């Protein structure tokens, strides 16, 4: 699953990848915009955590709580978790590009 994420993230300008908290994490302008989470604290999910504009997290979770969730630690800041097996590539790319834009053009 990380290959899907890596392919999308590294196609964007200025992106670097590093391990952070034991997981592949993608940065732009020295700020995280995608964190891979493989069974984080045994939650059973293979997911990513991404920043989202104000109000988007709540709307996504309300629309589809099986795909979207409020991740620990960063969820209080509006970040959203996405369960990868429930997301097609085109939608995943759109969400990742949206997260990138949150950091590049706040």
PDB file of C-alpha atoms in Angstrom:
ATOM      1  CA  UNK A   1       0.000   0.000   0.000  1.00  0.00           C
ATOM      2  CA  UNK A   2       2.855   2.396   0.689  1.00  0.00           C
ATOM      3  CA  UNK A   3       3.805   2.191  -2.990  1.00  0.00           C
ATOM      4  CA  UNK A   4       0.478   3.830  -3.932  1.00  0.00           C
ATOM      5  CA  UNK A   5       1.129   6.673  -1.531  1.00  0.00           C
ATOM      6  CA  UNK A   6       4.783   7.089  -2.451  1.00  0.00           C
ATOM      7  CA  UNK A   7       3.984   7.257  -6.168  1.00  0.00           C
ATOM      8  CA  UNK A   8       1.446  10.048  -5.686  1.00  0.00           C
ATOM      9  CA  UNK A   9       3.450  12.022  -3.130  1.00  0.00           C
ATOM     10  CA  UNK A  10       6.772  11.946  -4.953  1.00  0.00           C
ATOM     11  CA  UNK A  11       5.127  13.203  -8.144  1.00  0.00           C
ATOM     12  CA  UNK A  12       4.496  16.525  -6.366  1.00  0.00           C
ATOM     13  CA  UNK A  13       7.081  19.308  -6.387  1.00  0.00           C
ATOM     14  CA  UNK A  14       9.442  19.617  -3.424  1.00  0.00           C
ATOM     15  CA  UNK A  15       8.313  16.485  -1.581  1.00  0.00           C
ATOM     16  CA  UNK A  16      10.683  14.489   0.611  1.00  0.00           C
ATOM     17  CA  UNK A  17      10.104  11.232   2.446  1.00  0.00           C
ATOM     18  CA  UNK A  18      11.449  10.349   5.895  1.00  0.00           C
ATOM     19  CA  UNK A  19      10.606   7.904   8.627  1.00  0.00           C
ATOM     20  CA  UNK A  20       8.750   9.665  11.414  1.00  0.00           C
ATOM     21  CA  UNK A  21       7.455   7.760  14.426  1.00  0.00           C
ATOM     22  CA  UNK A  22       8.433   4.568  12.598  1.00  0.00           C
ATOM     23  CA  UNK A  23       6.243   5.210   9.545  1.00  0.00           C
ATOM     24  CA  UNK A  24       6.952   6.631   6.068  1.00  0.00           C
ATOM     25  CA  UNK A  25       6.024  10.305   6.181  1.00  0.00           C
ATOM     26  CA  UNK A  26       5.958  12.862   3.386  1.00  0.00           C
ATOM     27  CA  UNK A  27       7.009  16.477   3.780  1.00  0.00           C
ATOM     28  CA  UNK A  28       6.837  19.660   1.758  1.00  0.00           C
ATOM     29  CA  UNK A  29       8.398  22.913   2.981  1.00  0.00           C
ATOM     30  CA  UNK A  30       9.639  20.949   6.026  1.00  0.00           C
ATOM     31  CA  UNK A  31       6.038  20.235   7.082  1.00  0.00           C
ATOM     32  CA  UNK A  32       4.189  16.922   7.079  1.00  0.00           C
ATOM     33  CA  UNK A  33       1.374  16.569   4.578  1.00  0.00           C
ATOM     34  CA  UNK A  34       0.956  12.765   4.519  1.00  0.00           C
ATOM     35  CA  UNK A  35       1.702  10.257   7.252  1.00  0.00           C
ATOM     36  CA  UNK A  36       1.366   6.561   6.489  1.00  0.00           C
ATOM     37  CA  UNK A  37      -0.166   4.584   9.373  1.00  0.00           C
ATOM     38  CA  UNK A  38       0.095   0.800   9.211  1.00  0.00           C
ATOM     39  CA  UNK A  39      -2.033  -0.660  12.023  1.00  0.00           C
ATOM     40  CA  UNK A  40      -1.268   2.306  14.294  1.00  0.00           C
ATOM     41  CA  UNK A  41      -1.508   1.114  17.907  1.00  0.00           C
ATOM     42  CA  UNK A  42      -3.160  -2.035  16.536  1.00  0.00           C
ATOM     43  CA  UNK A  43      -6.212  -0.173  15.209  1.00  0.00           C
ATOM     44  CA  UNK A  44      -6.489  -2.633  12.297  1.00  0.00           C
ATOM     45  CA  UNK A  45      -6.254   0.067   9.622  1.00  0.00           C
ATOM     46  CA  UNK A  46      -3.765   0.665   6.843  1.00  0.00           C
ATOM     47  CA  UNK A  47      -4.320   4.362   6.331  1.00  0.00           C
ATOM     48  CA  UNK A  48      -2.901   7.791   5.753  1.00  0.00           C
ATOM     49  CA  UNK A  49      -3.383  10.876   7.880  1.00  0.00           C
ATOM     50  CA  UNK A  50      -3.583  14.207   6.072  1.00  0.00           C
ATOM     51  CA  UNK A  51      -4.348  17.833   6.942  1.00  0.00           C
ATOM     52  CA  UNK A  52      -7.670  19.194   5.742  1.00  0.00           C
ATOM     53  CA  UNK A  53      -9.240  22.655   5.621  1.00  0.00           C
ATOM     54  CA  UNK A  54     -11.536  23.661   8.466  1.00  0.00           C
ATOM     55  CA  UNK A  55     -14.779  21.695   8.433  1.00  0.00           C
ATOM     56  CA  UNK A  56     -13.680  19.096   5.891  1.00  0.00           C
ATOM     57  CA  UNK A  57     -12.795  16.424   8.453  1.00  0.00           C
ATOM     58  CA  UNK A  58     -16.284  16.482   9.945  1.00  0.00           C
ATOM     59  CA  UNK A  59     -17.987  16.454   6.544  1.00  0.00           C
ATOM     60  CA  UNK A  60     -15.953  13.491   5.288  1.00  0.00           C
ATOM     61  CA  UNK A  61     -16.528  11.430   8.428  1.00  0.00           C
ATOM     62  CA  UNK A  62     -20.235  12.220   8.387  1.00  0.00           C
ATOM     63  CA  UNK A  63     -20.421  11.205   4.718  1.00  0.00           C
ATOM     64  CA  UNK A  64     -18.477   7.904   5.077  1.00  0.00           C
ATOM     65  CA  UNK A  65     -17.281   6.895   8.550  1.00  0.00           C
ATOM     66  CA  UNK A  66     -15.904   3.571   7.288  1.00  0.00           C
ATOM     67  CA  UNK A  67     -13.426   5.290   4.958  1.00  0.00           C
ATOM     68  CA  UNK A  68     -12.667   8.487   6.881  1.00  0.00           C
ATOM     69  CA  UNK A  69     -11.822   8.855  10.562  1.00  0.00           C
ATOM     70  CA  UNK A  70     -10.394  11.282  13.089  1.00  0.00           C
ATOM     71  CA  UNK A  71      -6.805  10.160  13.698  1.00  0.00           C
ATOM     72  CA  UNK A  72      -5.246  10.304  17.156  1.00  0.00           C
ATOM     73  CA  UNK A  73      -2.978  13.239  18.070  1.00  0.00           C
ATOM     74  CA  UNK A  74      -3.592  15.326  14.929  1.00  0.00           C
ATOM     75  CA  UNK A  75      -7.336  14.820  14.584  1.00  0.00           C
ATOM     76  CA  UNK A  76      -7.955  17.697  16.983  1.00  0.00           C
ATOM     77  CA  UNK A  77      -6.180  19.935  14.448  1.00  0.00           C
ATOM     78  CA  UNK A  78      -8.556  18.950  11.648  1.00  0.00           C
ATOM     79  CA  UNK A  79      -6.498  16.159  10.106  1.00  0.00           C
ATOM     80  CA  UNK A  80      -8.400  13.253   8.589  1.00  0.00           C
ATOM     81  CA  UNK A  81      -7.520   9.577   8.326  1.00  0.00           C
ATOM     82  CA  UNK A  82      -8.270   7.645   5.145  1.00  0.00           C
ATOM     83  CA  UNK A  83      -8.519   3.834   5.101  1.00  0.00           C
ATOM     84  CA  UNK A  84      -6.571   2.935   1.969  1.00  0.00           C
ATOM     85  CA  UNK A  85      -8.385  -0.262   0.981  1.00  0.00           C
ATOM     86  CA  UNK A  86     -11.628   1.720   0.731  1.00  0.00           C
ATOM     87  CA  UNK A  87     -10.284   4.433  -1.596  1.00  0.00           C
ATOM     88  CA  UNK A  88      -9.687   4.229  -5.350  1.00  0.00           C
ATOM     89  CA  UNK A  89      -6.499   5.720  -6.792  1.00  0.00           C
ATOM     90  CA  UNK A  90      -8.136   8.758  -8.389  1.00  0.00           C
ATOM     91  CA  UNK A  91      -9.888   9.812  -5.165  1.00  0.00           C
ATOM     92  CA  UNK A  92      -6.785   9.090  -3.099  1.00  0.00           C
ATOM     93  CA  UNK A  93      -4.697  11.292  -5.390  1.00  0.00           C
ATOM     94  CA  UNK A  94      -7.228  14.120  -5.071  1.00  0.00           C
ATOM     95  CA  UNK A  95      -7.142  13.953  -1.260  1.00  0.00           C
ATOM     96  CA  UNK A  96      -3.333  13.852  -1.181  1.00  0.00           C
ATOM     97  CA  UNK A  97      -3.089  16.830  -3.552  1.00  0.00           C
ATOM     98  CA  UNK A  98      -5.554  18.689  -1.342  1.00  0.00           C
ATOM     99  CA  UNK A  99      -3.361  18.006   1.691  1.00  0.00           C
ATOM    100  CA  UNK A 100      -0.306  19.194  -0.247  1.00  0.00           C
ATOM    101  CA  UNK A 101      -2.127  22.415  -1.145  1.00  0.00           C
ATOM    102  CA  UNK A 102      -3.021  22.961   2.542  1.00  0.00           C
ATOM    103  CA  UNK A 103       0.697  23.156   3.296  1.00  0.00           C
ATOM    104  CA  UNK A 104       2.008  24.839   0.132  1.00  0.00           C
ATOM    105  CA  UNK A 105      -0.744  27.462  -0.128  1.00  0.00           C
ATOM    106  CA  UNK A 106      -2.333  27.805   3.328  1.00  0.00           C
TER     107      UNK A 106
END
